[in-house]
Amino acid sequence: MAAHVEKFRKSIEEFLVKYPAVDELVGKASNATKVSKVNLIMGVIGFTAVWLAIGYGAPFLCDFIGFVFPAYLSFKAVESADTRDDTQWLTYWIVYSYFGILEFFSDYLLFWIPFYSLIKCAFLLWMVNYNGASLIYTRFIRPFLAEKEAQIDEIVDQVEDVADQIDDFVQHDKDA
């Protein structure tokens, strides 16, 4: 057990090195509370896990974690000169979008799964921190889209034609 805790502490330290802005924020909280940065993060993770498991507003908190942190890292990726991180975050948002659609249509079933918000949040964090989005994209989404690309393009063209016709109708009606 102690080895697992030490490994977890080491991963938190590596996380702080990887994300200096988070390290700075946690450093300020650590100075104010006189609690070490690692212990402070472990406490926040524990509190968040309990809240996601049984707390009020757990779905909102999970969506917040799965959206705000990746959105900030996407911003950092766009602003950096390295294009590899751009690809990583585009992949994340593609998988996140498909997951959201899947979740929308299966919400009535997912509602009954105990600790669903905790499981979902762990999944989203796995996609962010362990490149899980790339794995899901490569194994499932990319092959599906590659196979259906011509059909999807045809549907998009048809939708664009209908939108143009509606725009022409509205513009004509406005001119009359």
Tab-separated table of C-alpha atoms in Angstrom:
chain	number	residue	atom	x	y	z
A	1	MET	CA	0.000	0.000	0.000
A	2	ALA	CA	2.794	2.399	0.901
A	3	ALA	CA	4.424	1.783	-2.470
A	4	HIS	CA	1.194	2.783	-4.251
A	5	VAL	CA	0.920	5.971	-2.206
A	6	GLU	CA	4.548	6.846	-2.932
A	7	LYS	CA	4.019	6.200	-6.645
A	8	PHE	CA	0.930	8.443	-6.548
A	9	ARG	CA	2.888	11.175	-4.750
A	10	LYS	CA	5.617	10.929	-7.411
A	11	SER	CA	3.025	11.253	-10.207
A	12	ILE	CA	1.646	14.394	-8.529
A	13	GLU	CA	5.146	15.872	-8.414
A	14	GLU	CA	5.631	15.044	-12.109
A	15	PHE	CA	2.263	16.639	-12.882
A	16	LEU	CA	3.318	19.839	-11.126
A	17	VAL	CA	6.549	19.937	-13.118
A	18	LYS	CA	4.610	19.391	-16.354
A	19	TYR	CA	2.090	22.180	-15.607
A	20	PRO	CA	3.910	25.154	-14.025
A	21	ALA	CA	0.754	27.295	-13.859
A	22	VAL	CA	-0.925	24.662	-11.683
A	23	ASP	CA	2.256	24.378	-9.605
A	24	GLU	CA	2.233	28.132	-9.014
A	25	LEU	CA	-1.434	28.120	-7.965
A	26	VAL	CA	-0.960	25.133	-5.648
A	27	GLY	CA	2.202	26.749	-4.289
A	28	LYS	CA	0.216	29.822	-3.225
A	29	ALA	CA	-2.394	27.639	-1.523
A	30	SER	CA	0.390	25.610	0.119
A	31	ASN	CA	2.042	28.742	1.490
A	32	ALA	CA	-1.269	30.030	2.826
A	33	THR	CA	-2.254	26.758	4.496
A	34	LYS	CA	1.230	25.498	5.485
A	35	VAL	CA	0.350	22.109	3.924
A	36	SER	CA	2.731	20.580	1.381
A	37	LYS	CA	1.723	20.860	-2.262
A	38	VAL	CA	1.464	17.087	-2.694
A	39	ASN	CA	-0.650	16.645	0.445
A	40	LEU	CA	-2.856	19.545	-0.593
A	41	ILE	CA	-3.464	17.994	-4.024
A	42	MET	CA	-4.100	14.566	-2.491
A	43	GLY	CA	-6.672	16.147	-0.172
A	44	VAL	CA	-8.385	17.932	-3.052
A	45	ILE	CA	-8.409	14.710	-5.092
A	46	GLY	CA	-9.882	12.781	-2.152
A	47	PHE	CA	-12.541	15.420	-1.494
A	48	THR	CA	-13.396	15.601	-5.197
A	49	ALA	CA	-13.640	11.809	-5.469
A	50	VAL	CA	-16.049	11.648	-2.529
A	51	TRP	CA	-18.066	14.537	-3.949
A	52	LEU	CA	-18.235	12.859	-7.372
A	53	ALA	CA	-19.348	9.623	-5.718
A	54	ILE	CA	-22.102	10.980	-3.469
A	55	GLY	CA	-22.301	14.768	-3.654
A	56	TYR	CA	-24.891	17.142	-4.963
A	57	GLY	CA	-24.031	18.485	-8.415
A	58	ALA	CA	-21.576	15.671	-9.194
A	59	PRO	CA	-22.463	15.610	-12.929
A	60	PHE	CA	-21.757	19.338	-13.166
A	61	LEU	CA	-18.428	18.989	-11.346
A	62	CYS	CA	-17.427	16.113	-13.618
A	63	ASP	CA	-18.320	18.058	-16.760
A	64	PHE	CA	-16.478	21.086	-15.379
A	65	ILE	CA	-13.311	19.023	-14.792
A	66	GLY	CA	-13.612	17.337	-18.192
A	67	PHE	CA	-14.093	20.641	-19.999
A	68	VAL	CA	-12.315	23.532	-18.260
A	69	PHE	CA	-8.902	21.919	-17.667
A	70	PRO	CA	-8.683	20.515	-21.233
A	71	ALA	CA	-9.926	23.837	-22.635
A	72	TYR	CA	-7.105	25.666	-20.852
A	73	LEU	CA	-4.531	23.131	-22.046
A	74	SER	CA	-5.943	23.469	-25.581
A	75	PHE	CA	-5.426	27.222	-25.338
A	76	LYS	CA	-1.824	26.649	-24.245
A	77	ALA	CA	-1.329	24.215	-27.153
A	78	VAL	CA	-2.653	26.682	-29.725
A	79	GLU	CA	-0.355	29.383	-28.366
A	80	SER	CA	2.736	27.148	-28.428
A	81	ALA	CA	4.983	26.648	-31.448
A	82	ASP	CA	4.828	22.839	-31.181
A	83	THR	CA	2.073	21.366	-33.379
A	84	ARG	CA	2.100	17.916	-31.754
A	85	ASP	CA	0.124	19.188	-28.786
A	86	ASP	CA	-2.422	20.745	-31.175
A	87	THR	CA	-3.081	17.287	-32.598
A	88	GLN	CA	-3.386	15.837	-29.100
A	89	TRP	CA	-6.050	18.350	-28.116
A	90	LEU	CA	-7.970	18.140	-31.392
A	91	THR	CA	-8.074	14.386	-30.839
A	92	TYR	CA	-9.327	14.911	-27.274
A	93	TRP	CA	-12.155	17.178	-28.429
A	94	ILE	CA	-13.206	14.745	-31.178
A	95	VAL	CA	-13.424	11.895	-28.677
A	96	TYR	CA	-15.087	14.169	-26.092
A	97	SER	CA	-17.734	15.109	-28.676
A	98	TYR	CA	-18.489	11.504	-29.585
A	99	PHE	CA	-18.589	10.576	-25.906
A	100	GLY	CA	-21.045	13.426	-25.266
A	101	ILE	CA	-23.347	12.240	-28.050
A	102	LEU	CA	-23.171	8.655	-26.812
A	103	GLU	CA	-23.842	9.798	-23.266
A	104	PHE	CA	-26.827	11.913	-24.354
A	105	PHE	CA	-28.564	8.957	-25.960
A	106	SER	CA	-27.781	6.536	-23.141
A	107	ASP	CA	-28.441	8.906	-20.235
A	108	TYR	CA	-31.434	6.952	-18.926
A	109	LEU	CA	-29.279	3.837	-18.576
A	110	LEU	CA	-26.193	5.615	-17.234
A	111	PHE	CA	-28.284	7.274	-14.533
A	112	TRP	CA	-28.634	3.906	-12.797
A	113	ILE	CA	-24.908	3.139	-12.662
A	114	PRO	CA	-23.608	3.780	-9.136
A	115	PHE	CA	-20.827	6.358	-8.968
A	116	TYR	CA	-21.230	7.155	-12.669
A	117	SER	CA	-19.927	10.715	-12.285
A	118	LEU	CA	-16.795	9.434	-10.560
A	119	ILE	CA	-16.245	6.836	-13.290
A	120	LYS	CA	-16.855	9.409	-16.029
A	121	CYS	CA	-14.451	11.889	-14.450
A	122	ALA	CA	-11.764	9.213	-14.136
A	123	PHE	CA	-12.322	8.363	-17.810
A	124	LEU	CA	-12.005	12.013	-18.879
A	125	LEU	CA	-8.848	12.474	-16.829
A	126	TRP	CA	-7.441	9.269	-18.334
A	127	MET	CA	-8.112	10.731	-21.793
A	128	VAL	CA	-6.241	13.916	-20.828
A	129	ASN	CA	-3.275	12.613	-18.836
A	130	TYR	CA	-2.566	9.222	-20.386
A	131	ASN	CA	-3.319	10.006	-24.035
A	132	GLY	CA	-6.424	7.825	-23.859
A	133	ALA	CA	-8.151	10.040	-26.400
A	134	SER	CA	-5.566	9.086	-29.000
A	135	LEU	CA	-6.096	5.410	-28.258
A	136	ILE	CA	-9.888	5.665	-28.613
A	137	TYR	CA	-9.596	7.806	-31.734
A	138	THR	CA	-7.117	5.458	-33.412
A	139	ARG	CA	-8.944	2.235	-32.570
A	140	PHE	CA	-12.591	3.247	-32.963
A	141	ILE	CA	-13.426	6.704	-34.314
A	142	ARG	CA	-10.861	7.041	-37.115
A	143	PRO	CA	-11.670	3.670	-38.745
A	144	PHE	CA	-15.402	4.423	-38.559
A	145	LEU	CA	-15.038	7.896	-40.059
A	146	ALA	CA	-12.621	6.700	-42.748
A	147	GLU	CA	-15.112	4.032	-43.825
A	148	LYS	CA	-18.078	6.441	-43.855
A	149	GLU	CA	-16.263	9.580	-45.064
A	150	ALA	CA	-17.830	9.690	-48.559
A	151	GLN	CA	-21.348	9.231	-47.167
A	152	ILE	CA	-20.820	11.865	-44.486
A	153	ASP	CA	-19.448	14.332	-47.066
A	154	GLU	CA	-22.511	13.754	-49.241
A	155	ILE	CA	-24.864	14.440	-46.324
A	156	VAL	CA	-22.920	17.582	-45.397
A	157	ASP	CA	-23.215	18.826	-48.989
A	158	GLN	CA	-26.971	18.192	-48.936
A	159	VAL	CA	-27.350	20.055	-45.643
A	160	GLU	CA	-25.338	22.971	-47.050
A	161	ASP	CA	-27.632	23.073	-50.107
A	162	VAL	CA	-30.733	23.148	-47.898
A	163	ALA	CA	-29.186	25.874	-45.720
A	164	ASP	CA	-28.403	27.933	-48.837
A	165	GLN	CA	-32.001	27.516	-50.040
A	166	ILE	CA	-33.352	28.623	-46.664
A	167	ASP	CA	-30.984	31.608	-46.677
A	168	ASP	CA	-32.113	32.560	-50.198
A	169	PHE	CA	-35.755	32.246	-49.128
A	170	VAL	CA	-35.231	34.400	-46.051
A	171	GLN	CA	-33.264	37.014	-48.012
A	172	HIS	CA	-35.952	37.075	-50.747
A	173	ASP	CA	-38.702	37.398	-48.127
A	174	LYS	CA	-36.780	40.213	-46.416
A	175	ASP	CA	-36.416	42.114	-49.720
A	176	ALA	CA	-40.113	41.888	-50.530
